[in-house]
Coordinates of C-alpha atoms in Angstrom, one line a residue:
M1 CA 49.5 136.6 -43.7
F2 CA 48.1 140.2 -44.4
R3 CA 51.1 141.7 -42.7
D4 CA 53.5 139.8 -44.8
L5 CA 51.8 141.3 -48.0
G6 CA 53.0 144.8 -47.1
L7 CA 56.4 143.8 -45.5
K8 CA 58.3 145.5 -48.4
V9 CA 56.2 148.6 -48.5
P10 CA 57.9 151.6 -46.6
I11 CA 56.3 152.0 -43.2
N12 CA 55.1 155.5 -44.0
F13 CA 52.8 154.1 -46.7
V14 CA 51.4 151.2 -44.7
T15 CA 48.1 151.9 -42.9
A16 CA 47.5 150.7 -39.3
P17 CA 44.7 151.1 -36.8
G18 CA 45.4 153.7 -34.0
V19 CA 43.6 154.6 -30.8
S20 CA 43.6 157.2 -28.0
L21 CA 44.2 155.7 -24.6
T22 CA 42.3 158.5 -23.1
A23 CA 39.3 157.8 -25.1
A24 CA 39.6 154.0 -24.8
C25 CA 40.8 153.6 -21.3
F26 CA 40.0 156.7 -19.2
P27 CA 36.8 158.3 -20.4
F28 CA 35.4 158.3 -16.9
L29 CA 38.3 159.9 -15.3
R30 CA 39.4 156.9 -13.4
Y31 CA 43.0 156.2 -13.4
E32 CA 44.0 152.8 -12.0
D33 CA 47.1 150.7 -12.7
D34 CA 45.4 147.3 -13.0
N35 CA 42.5 148.4 -15.1
S36 CA 44.6 150.5 -17.4
A37 CA 47.0 147.5 -17.9
D38 CA 44.0 145.3 -18.9
C39 CA 42.6 148.0 -21.2
L40 CA 45.9 148.5 -22.9
S41 CA 46.5 144.7 -23.2
N42 CA 43.1 144.4 -24.9
L43 CA 43.9 147.1 -27.3
L44 CA 47.2 145.4 -28.3
A45 CA 45.5 142.0 -28.5
S46 CA 42.9 143.5 -30.8
G47 CA 45.4 144.6 -33.3
F48 CA 46.0 148.3 -32.6
R49 CA 49.5 149.4 -34.0
R50 CA 49.4 153.0 -33.1
L51 CA 48.8 154.5 -29.7
E52 CA 48.1 158.0 -28.6
V53 CA 49.1 158.6 -25.0
D54 CA 48.4 161.6 -22.8
L55 CA 51.2 162.2 -20.1
Y56 CA 51.1 164.7 -17.4
W57 CA 54.2 166.2 -15.6
D58 CA 53.8 166.3 -11.9
Q59 CA 56.7 168.4 -10.7
M60 CA 55.8 167.8 -7.0
R61 CA 56.5 164.1 -7.4
Q62 CA 58.8 164.4 -10.3
V63 CA 56.9 161.8 -12.4
W64 CA 55.2 161.6 -15.7
S65 CA 51.6 160.6 -14.7
F66 CA 48.5 159.5 -16.5
C67 CA 46.5 161.3 -13.8
P68 CA 45.6 164.9 -15.0
V69 CA 45.7 166.5 -11.5
A70 CA 48.5 166.8 -9.0
I71 CA 48.5 164.1 -6.3
P72 CA 49.6 165.4 -2.8
A73 CA 53.3 165.6 -2.6
S74 CA 53.1 163.7 0.9
V75 CA 52.0 160.6 -1.0
S76 CA 55.1 158.8 -2.2
P77 CA 54.8 156.6 -5.3
A78 CA 55.0 153.0 -4.7
V79 CA 57.3 152.4 -7.8
P80 CA 59.7 154.7 -9.7
S81 CA 58.5 156.0 -13.1
A82 CA 61.2 153.9 -14.9
I83 CA 61.8 150.3 -14.7
P84 CA 65.6 149.9 -14.5
T85 CA 66.9 147.6 -17.2
T86 CA 69.0 144.8 -15.9
A87 CA 72.1 143.7 -17.7
S88 CA 70.5 140.2 -18.5
S89 CA 67.3 141.6 -20.0
L90 CA 67.8 144.4 -22.5
S91 CA 71.4 145.1 -22.4
S92 CA 72.1 144.5 -26.1
S93 CA 71.2 147.0 -28.8
T94 CA 69.1 144.5 -30.6
V95 CA 66.7 141.7 -29.7
A96 CA 66.6 138.8 -32.3
L97 CA 63.3 137.6 -33.5
T98 CA 62.7 134.0 -32.6
S99 CA 61.3 131.3 -34.9
A100 CA 57.7 131.1 -35.8
E101 CA 57.2 128.1 -33.5
A102 CA 57.7 130.4 -30.5
T103 CA 54.5 132.3 -31.3
T104 CA 52.5 133.5 -28.2
N105 CA 48.8 134.3 -29.0
L106 CA 47.8 137.3 -27.0
L107 CA 44.4 137.2 -25.5
V108 CA 41.9 139.8 -24.8
R109 CA 41.2 140.3 -21.1
Q110 CA 38.1 141.4 -19.5
E111 CA 36.6 141.6 -16.1
T112 CA 34.4 138.5 -15.8
S113 CA 33.7 135.6 -13.6
E114 CA 33.8 133.3 -16.7
A115 CA 37.0 131.6 -17.9
T116 CA 36.0 131.8 -21.6
A117 CA 33.3 133.5 -23.6
S118 CA 32.3 134.2 -27.2
S119 CA 31.1 137.3 -28.7
S120 CA 30.0 138.5 -32.1
S121 CA 30.3 142.1 -33.3
P122 CA 28.3 143.5 -36.1
T123 CA 30.3 144.7 -39.2
S124 CA 29.4 145.9 -42.7
G125 CA 31.7 145.5 -45.5
S126 CA 33.9 143.4 -43.4
P127 CA 33.4 139.8 -42.0
T128 CA 31.4 139.1 -38.8
I129 CA 34.0 138.7 -36.1
T130 CA 33.3 135.8 -33.6
S131 CA 36.0 135.5 -31.1
S132 CA 36.6 132.8 -28.6
I133 CA 38.7 134.7 -26.0
S134 CA 40.2 133.9 -22.7
F135 CA 39.4 136.4 -20.0
R136 CA 41.2 137.4 -17.0
S137 CA 39.2 137.6 -13.8
D138 CA 39.8 140.6 -11.6
S139 CA 38.6 141.5 -8.2
P140 CA 35.8 143.9 -8.3
S141 CA 36.7 147.5 -8.2
T142 CA 35.2 149.8 -5.5
T143 CA 32.9 152.7 -6.3
S144 CA 34.6 156.0 -6.7
A145 CA 33.8 158.5 -3.9
S146 CA 31.6 161.5 -4.9
A147 CA 33.5 164.5 -5.9
S148 CA 33.1 167.6 -3.8
S149 CA 31.9 170.9 -5.1
L150 CA 34.4 172.9 -7.1
G151 CA 35.0 176.6 -7.3
S152 CA 36.5 178.3 -4.2
V153 CA 36.1 175.1 -2.1
L154 CA 39.1 172.8 -2.5
P155 CA 38.2 169.3 -3.8
K156 CA 38.0 166.7 -1.2
I157 CA 41.0 164.2 -1.2
S158 CA 39.9 160.8 0.1
V159 CA 41.6 157.4 0.1
I160 CA 39.5 154.7 -1.5
P161 CA 40.4 151.1 -0.8
D162 CA 41.8 149.2 -3.6
S163 CA 44.1 146.3 -4.2
P164 CA 47.2 146.2 -1.9
N165 CA 49.8 149.0 -2.2
A166 CA 47.7 150.9 -4.7
P167 CA 45.3 153.2 -2.9
L168 CA 43.0 155.3 -5.0
Y169 CA 42.8 159.2 -4.4
S170 CA 39.5 160.9 -5.2
I171 CA 40.6 164.5 -6.2
G172 CA 37.5 166.4 -7.4
E173 CA 36.2 164.6 -10.4
Y174 CA 39.3 162.5 -10.8
T175 CA 40.2 159.2 -9.2
C176 CA 43.7 158.2 -9.4
T177 CA 46.3 155.8 -7.9
T178 CA 49.8 157.3 -7.1
T179 CA 51.4 154.6 -9.2
I180 CA 49.8 155.1 -12.6
N181 CA 52.8 156.6 -14.1
L182 CA 55.0 156.1 -17.2
S183 CA 56.1 152.8 -15.8
T184 CA 52.5 151.4 -16.3
L185 CA 52.9 151.8 -20.1
T186 CA 56.5 150.9 -20.3
S187 CA 56.2 147.7 -18.4
Q188 CA 53.2 146.7 -20.4
L189 CA 55.1 147.4 -23.7
V190 CA 58.0 145.3 -22.6
D191 CA 55.7 142.5 -21.7
Y192 CA 53.9 142.7 -25.1
L193 CA 57.2 143.0 -27.1
Q194 CA 58.9 140.2 -25.4
K195 CA 55.8 137.9 -25.9
T196 CA 55.5 138.7 -29.6
Q197 CA 59.2 138.7 -30.5
N198 CA 58.9 136.1 -33.2
T199 CA 58.5 136.0 -36.9
L200 CA 54.7 135.6 -37.0
A201 CA 53.5 137.8 -34.2
A202 CA 55.9 140.7 -34.5
H203 CA 54.5 144.1 -35.6
L204 CA 55.7 147.6 -35.4
L205 CA 54.1 149.9 -32.8
S206 CA 54.2 153.6 -33.1
I207 CA 53.2 155.8 -29.9
T208 CA 52.4 159.5 -30.1
L209 CA 53.1 161.3 -26.8
N210 CA 50.9 164.3 -25.9
I211 CA 52.6 166.4 -23.2
H212 CA 50.7 168.2 -20.5
A213 CA 51.1 169.8 -17.1
V214 CA 49.1 168.5 -14.2
K215 CA 46.2 170.6 -12.9
S216 CA 46.5 172.2 -9.4
V217 CA 44.5 170.9 -6.5
S218 CA 43.8 174.5 -5.6
N219 CA 42.3 175.2 -9.0
I220 CA 41.2 172.0 -10.5
N221 CA 38.6 173.5 -12.8
G222 CA 41.0 175.9 -14.3
P223 CA 44.1 175.6 -16.7
A224 CA 47.1 173.8 -15.4
P225 CA 49.8 176.2 -14.0
E226 CA 53.1 176.2 -15.7
P227 CA 55.6 174.1 -13.7
T228 CA 58.6 175.8 -12.5
D229 CA 60.6 172.5 -12.1
L230 CA 60.7 170.7 -15.6
P231 CA 62.0 167.2 -16.1
S232 CA 65.7 166.8 -15.7
S233 CA 67.7 164.7 -18.1
F234 CA 67.1 161.7 -15.8
N235 CA 63.3 162.2 -16.1
S236 CA 63.2 163.1 -19.7
L237 CA 60.9 161.0 -21.7
G238 CA 63.7 159.9 -24.1
A239 CA 65.8 158.7 -21.2
L240 CA 62.8 156.8 -19.6
F241 CA 61.8 155.0 -22.8
S242 CA 65.4 154.2 -23.6
A243 CA 66.1 152.8 -20.2
N244 CA 63.1 150.2 -20.7
L245 CA 62.8 149.7 -24.4
S246 CA 66.0 150.8 -26.2
A247 CA 66.6 147.4 -27.7
Y248 CA 63.3 147.7 -29.4
M249 CA 63.3 151.4 -30.6
Y250 CA 63.9 152.6 -34.1
T251 CA 65.0 156.2 -33.5
P252 CA 65.5 159.3 -35.5
D253 CA 69.2 158.7 -35.2
N254 CA 68.7 155.2 -36.9
L255 CA 66.7 156.6 -39.7
R256 CA 69.2 159.4 -40.3
T257 CA 72.1 157.0 -40.3
D258 CA 70.2 154.5 -42.7
R259 CA 69.3 157.2 -45.1
T260 CA 72.7 158.6 -45.4
N261 CA 74.1 155.4 -47.0
L262 CA 71.5 152.8 -48.2
N263 CA 74.2 150.5 -49.4
A264 CA 75.3 149.9 -45.8
S265 CA 71.7 149.8 -44.5
W266 CA 68.4 148.9 -46.4
Y267 CA 70.4 147.5 -49.4
S268 CA 72.9 145.5 -47.4
V269 CA 70.4 142.8 -46.3
S270 CA 68.7 140.2 -48.2
Q271 CA 66.6 141.7 -51.2
R272 CA 63.4 140.5 -49.9
Y273 CA 63.8 143.0 -47.0
W274 CA 64.4 146.0 -49.2
P275 CA 61.7 148.8 -49.3
V276 CA 60.0 149.0 -52.8
Q277 CA 62.1 151.8 -54.4
D278 CA 59.1 153.4 -56.2
Y279 CA 57.8 155.0 -53.0
Y280 CA 61.0 157.4 -52.5
T281 CA 63.6 159.2 -54.2
T282 CA 67.3 158.5 -54.1
T283 CA 70.6 160.0 -55.2
T284 CA 73.9 158.4 -55.9
N285 CA 77.1 160.2 -55.5
Q286 CA 80.3 159.8 -57.4
Y287 CA 81.3 156.9 -55.3
G288 CA 78.3 154.8 -55.8
I289 CA 76.7 155.6 -52.4
V290 CA 73.1 155.6 -52.7
S291 CA 71.2 157.9 -50.2
T292 CA 67.6 159.3 -49.7
E293 CA 66.1 162.4 -48.0
D294 CA 62.5 161.1 -47.9
G295 CA 62.6 157.4 -47.8
W296 CA 61.5 155.1 -45.0
P297 CA 62.5 151.4 -44.5
S298 CA 60.2 148.6 -44.9
E299 CA 58.6 146.7 -41.9
S300 CA 60.6 143.7 -42.9
Y301 CA 64.0 145.5 -42.7
I302 CA 63.2 147.1 -39.3
E303 CA 61.8 143.8 -37.7
F304 CA 63.7 141.0 -39.4
S305 CA 67.1 142.8 -40.0
R306 CA 67.3 145.3 -37.1
S307 CA 64.9 143.5 -34.7
K308 CA 63.3 146.9 -33.9
R309 CA 59.6 147.3 -33.1
L310 CA 58.8 150.6 -31.5
L311 CA 58.8 154.3 -32.9
L312 CA 58.0 157.3 -30.7
Q313 CA 56.9 160.8 -31.7
F314 CA 55.7 163.9 -30.0
G315 CA 52.1 165.0 -30.5
S316 CA 50.4 167.9 -29.0
V317 CA 52.3 169.9 -26.4
D318 CA 50.5 172.1 -23.8
P319 CA 51.6 175.9 -23.8
Q320 CA 52.7 175.3 -20.1
M321 CA 55.2 172.7 -21.3
T322 CA 56.8 174.5 -24.2
D323 CA 60.0 175.0 -22.4
Y324 CA 60.5 171.1 -22.0
N325 CA 64.0 170.2 -23.2
F326 CA 62.8 168.5 -26.6
S327 CA 66.3 168.7 -27.9
A328 CA 67.5 166.2 -25.4
D329 CA 65.0 163.7 -26.8
A330 CA 65.8 164.5 -30.5
S331 CA 68.0 161.3 -31.0
T332 CA 65.3 158.9 -29.5
I333 CA 61.9 160.6 -30.3
F334 CA 60.7 161.9 -33.5
P335 CA 59.4 165.5 -33.6
H336 CA 55.9 166.8 -33.4
D337 CA 53.6 164.7 -35.6
Y338 CA 56.6 163.5 -37.8
M339 CA 54.8 160.4 -38.4
S340 CA 51.3 161.6 -38.8
T341 CA 49.7 163.9 -41.5
D342 CA 46.1 164.8 -40.5
Q343 CA 43.6 164.7 -43.4
S344 CA 40.5 165.6 -41.5
S345 CA 40.1 168.9 -43.5
S346 CA 40.2 167.0 -46.9
I347 CA 37.8 164.2 -46.0
S348 CA 34.1 164.3 -46.6
T349 CA 31.8 161.5 -45.9
T350 CA 28.1 160.3 -45.8
P351 CA 26.5 159.5 -42.4
S352 CA 26.7 155.9 -43.5
G353 CA 30.6 156.0 -43.7
N354 CA 30.9 156.3 -47.5
L355 CA 33.7 158.7 -48.6
T356 CA 32.7 161.5 -51.0
S357 CA 36.1 163.3 -51.1
G358 CA 39.6 163.0 -49.9
C359 CA 40.6 159.6 -51.1
F360 CA 44.3 159.4 -52.2
L361 CA 43.6 156.7 -54.8
S362 CA 41.0 157.0 -57.4
S363 CA 38.7 154.2 -57.9
T364 CA 38.9 154.6 -61.7
S365 CA 42.7 154.7 -62.1
S366 CA 45.9 153.5 -60.5
S367 CA 47.4 157.0 -60.0
L368 CA 47.5 158.9 -56.7
S369 CA 46.3 162.4 -56.1
S370 CA 48.8 165.2 -56.1
S371 CA 49.0 165.1 -52.4
N372 CA 51.5 163.1 -50.5
S373 CA 49.9 160.2 -48.7
S374 CA 53.0 159.5 -46.5
W375 CA 51.9 159.0 -42.9
A376 CA 48.3 160.0 -43.8
T377 CA 46.0 159.8 -40.6
I378 CA 42.7 160.9 -39.5
S379 CA 41.2 160.8 -35.8
A380 CA 38.0 162.7 -36.1
L381 CA 35.5 164.1 -38.5
P382 CA 33.3 166.9 -37.7
N383 CA 29.5 166.0 -37.8
F384 CA 30.2 162.2 -38.3
P385 CA 27.8 160.3 -36.1
Y386 CA 30.3 158.3 -34.0
P387 CA 28.6 155.4 -31.9
T388 CA 29.2 156.9 -28.5
T389 CA 25.9 155.5 -26.7
P390 CA 25.4 152.0 -25.5
T391 CA 22.7 151.4 -28.1
S392 CA 24.7 152.9 -31.0
N393 CA 25.3 150.8 -34.2
L394 CA 29.0 150.4 -35.3
T395 CA 28.2 149.9 -39.0
S396 CA 28.7 153.4 -40.3
L397 CA 32.0 153.7 -38.4
L398 CA 33.3 150.4 -39.7
N399 CA 32.3 151.4 -43.2
L400 CA 34.2 154.8 -42.8
T401 CA 37.3 153.0 -41.4
S402 CA 37.3 150.3 -44.1
S403 CA 37.0 153.2 -46.8
L404 CA 39.8 155.2 -45.2
T405 CA 42.1 152.1 -45.3
A406 CA 41.3 151.4 -48.9
C407 CA 42.2 155.1 -49.6
G408 CA 45.6 154.8 -47.9
I409 CA 44.7 156.6 -44.7
S410 CA 45.3 155.2 -41.1
S411 CA 42.3 155.7 -38.7
T412 CA 42.9 156.7 -35.1
L413 CA 39.9 156.1 -32.9
N414 CA 39.5 159.1 -30.6
T415 CA 36.0 158.2 -29.3
T416 CA 34.8 156.0 -26.5
L417 CA 33.0 153.3 -28.4
L418 CA 29.4 152.6 -27.0
N419 CA 30.3 154.5 -23.8
T420 CA 32.4 151.6 -22.6
T421 CA 36.2 151.1 -22.2
A422 CA 38.2 148.6 -24.0
R423 CA 38.7 146.8 -20.7
T424 CA 34.8 146.3 -20.2
N425 CA 33.9 145.7 -23.8
P426 CA 36.9 144.9 -26.0
F427 CA 34.9 143.5 -28.9
S428 CA 33.8 146.9 -30.3
Y429 CA 37.3 148.1 -30.3
Q430 CA 38.4 144.9 -31.9
S431 CA 35.8 145.3 -34.7
F432 CA 37.2 148.8 -35.4
S433 CA 40.8 147.4 -35.6
Y434 CA 39.7 144.6 -37.8
A435 CA 37.8 147.0 -40.2
T436 CA 41.3 148.4 -41.0
I437 CA 42.7 145.2 -42.1
W438 CA 42.6 143.9 -45.8
S439 CA 40.8 140.9 -44.4
W440 CA 38.9 137.8 -44.9
A441 CA 35.5 137.8 -46.6
P442 CA 32.5 137.0 -44.3
D443 CA 32.7 133.3 -43.0
E444 CA 36.3 133.0 -44.0
P445 CA 38.7 131.4 -43.5
R446 CA 36.9 128.1 -43.9
N447 CA 38.6 125.0 -42.7
A448 CA 39.2 121.9 -44.8
T449 CA 36.0 120.2 -43.7
S450 CA 34.1 123.1 -45.4
A451 CA 35.4 122.2 -48.8
L452 CA 33.1 120.9 -51.6
D453 CA 32.6 117.2 -51.7
D454 CA 34.9 116.7 -54.7
T455 CA 37.6 118.9 -53.3
D456 CA 40.6 117.2 -51.8
S457 CA 40.7 118.7 -48.2
S458 CA 44.5 118.5 -48.2
L459 CA 44.6 121.0 -51.0
F460 CA 42.1 123.5 -49.5
R461 CA 44.9 125.5 -47.9
C462 CA 45.4 128.6 -50.1
A463 CA 43.9 132.0 -50.3
A464 CA 42.7 134.2 -53.2
I465 CA 40.9 137.5 -53.4
D466 CA 37.3 137.5 -54.7
P467 CA 36.2 140.7 -56.3
E468 CA 32.6 139.8 -55.8
L469 CA 33.2 140.0 -52.0
G470 CA 34.7 143.4 -51.9
Y471 CA 38.2 142.2 -52.9
R472 CA 38.6 140.3 -49.7
W473 CA 40.3 137.0 -49.1
V474 CA 38.7 133.6 -49.4
V475 CA 40.1 130.1 -48.9
T476 CA 40.4 128.0 -52.2
D477 CA 41.8 124.9 -53.5
C478 CA 45.5 125.1 -54.1
S479 CA 45.1 123.1 -57.3
D480 CA 43.1 125.9 -58.9
K481 CA 45.1 127.6 -61.7
L482 CA 44.7 131.3 -61.0
Y483 CA 46.7 134.2 -62.3
A484 CA 48.6 136.4 -59.7
A485 CA 48.2 140.1 -59.6
C486 CA 51.3 141.8 -60.8
R487 CA 52.6 145.3 -59.9
A488 CA 53.7 147.5 -62.8
P489 CA 57.2 148.7 -62.7
G490 CA 57.5 152.1 -61.3
Q491 CA 53.8 152.1 -60.5
P492 CA 53.4 150.8 -56.8
Y493 CA 49.6 151.3 -56.9
N494 CA 48.9 149.6 -60.3
L495 CA 48.2 146.0 -59.8
F496 CA 46.8 143.9 -62.7
A497 CA 46.1 140.4 -63.7
P498 CA 47.3 139.3 -67.1
L499 CA 44.4 137.2 -67.9
L500 CA 41.0 137.0 -66.1
Y501 CA 38.9 133.8 -66.5
S502 CA 37.6 133.3 -63.0
P503 CA 36.2 135.5 -60.3
L504 CA 39.1 134.4 -58.3
F505 CA 42.0 136.2 -59.9
E506 CA 44.7 136.8 -57.3
V507 CA 46.5 134.1 -55.6
P508 CA 49.2 134.6 -52.9
L509 CA 52.5 132.6 -52.8
R510 CA 52.0 131.0 -49.5
D511 CA 49.6 128.9 -47.6
V512 CA 47.1 130.3 -45.2
N513 CA 48.3 130.3 -41.6
A514 CA 46.2 130.3 -38.6
N515 CA 47.1 133.9 -37.6
T516 CA 44.2 135.4 -39.5
S517 CA 44.2 138.7 -37.5
S518 CA 47.8 139.6 -38.7

């Protein structure tokens, strides 16, 4: 339901929670296929829509790896770094969304012997999250071998028993499998996109690719050497992602073509999929062709009209990798930070997570600051007390995250919460993600049995916003006569109610559905 409220807003003005896979999945320098797949699955199931990925070019094995150190060339990878796309799977240029009845609920996975469990995460300013989640039971992992001394002595490389066909190698302080390559990510994305390719579960995903060179075994404590054998066109990131995910990717070429002729793109579909025009500028030529230089499509257009789900951009690039052929990927991967504008330098906050400066939207007016809030993001604030120890409290971070969302800024989690991974403890990461959602008030949504005695339970199926509960959603009687909030023409941030006679003054135009984390 909450996704649907923003379907007409251009995607560059829609906030979404982000996370660094390095912080959430690999803080202890252990890189395993199965564990990382579980971790990524938990993050996606928790609602993260922006992923920051660190990839390392290993020239000896000619693969993009998650492991920061070179694995001996004599060890051959068990699988290639790309999953060949069969003609029967993703051969078409688009993948149609199925009907809502096909919804597949993704479940958070965790290493546990129990089949099901419940957990509550403390929140402040957002509802208490109680989740009944099905876990996946994994075989126990072995303990990593102790790293040998560094310096002039080469790190000891020892094979550690793991699951079949996936030996672990302890290389200095790193523990890696030979198969934790780009395919680990792309195969997981294919699985997720296929399972959520329906009108209720579909969401956009954006991935930022940070590019590195692997460290040398001979100097594992020093900087990575500059590779002499950079990726070929076959091993370029654009080619590898396209081979697996082209049917789902909205690319720079797509955006360029759409912007050139809006009559034939955004405005050629049902008007309910058009992006709200107040967010971007347009020009019309003598032939009536409308174009834009700064506009982005709405999520409804990308997903429901084009059946696209994935956007890629380059993030940071190591100096050793500056000669990588970025031009070869220009048609499929957006340039460096094209979809993110860091706001760290302009944000100030209290230790409790309340913003003191940097908010785009004034609390006393409906106008924006002079700064452009397009793709506004933030990943870390200096001196903010992030909850990184097992006994830390999440409240301040969740307050900050909710405040940033209300100000039009997308939060990226670049911290290992409570010193645990998203595989081991997904609930703290889920709390962060949920804090970014314009969400239900505490103890909502209630079901029909929670209605007052004089309320017809069959009518207890609508939602409204309660300003006394932080402008969050509550379930209400559909027979209540409440005024809808209206957006002033030409003022995308000015919502008002014509008359106010009840604390409940905004009512959506659809029933509440069960997918409350959307």
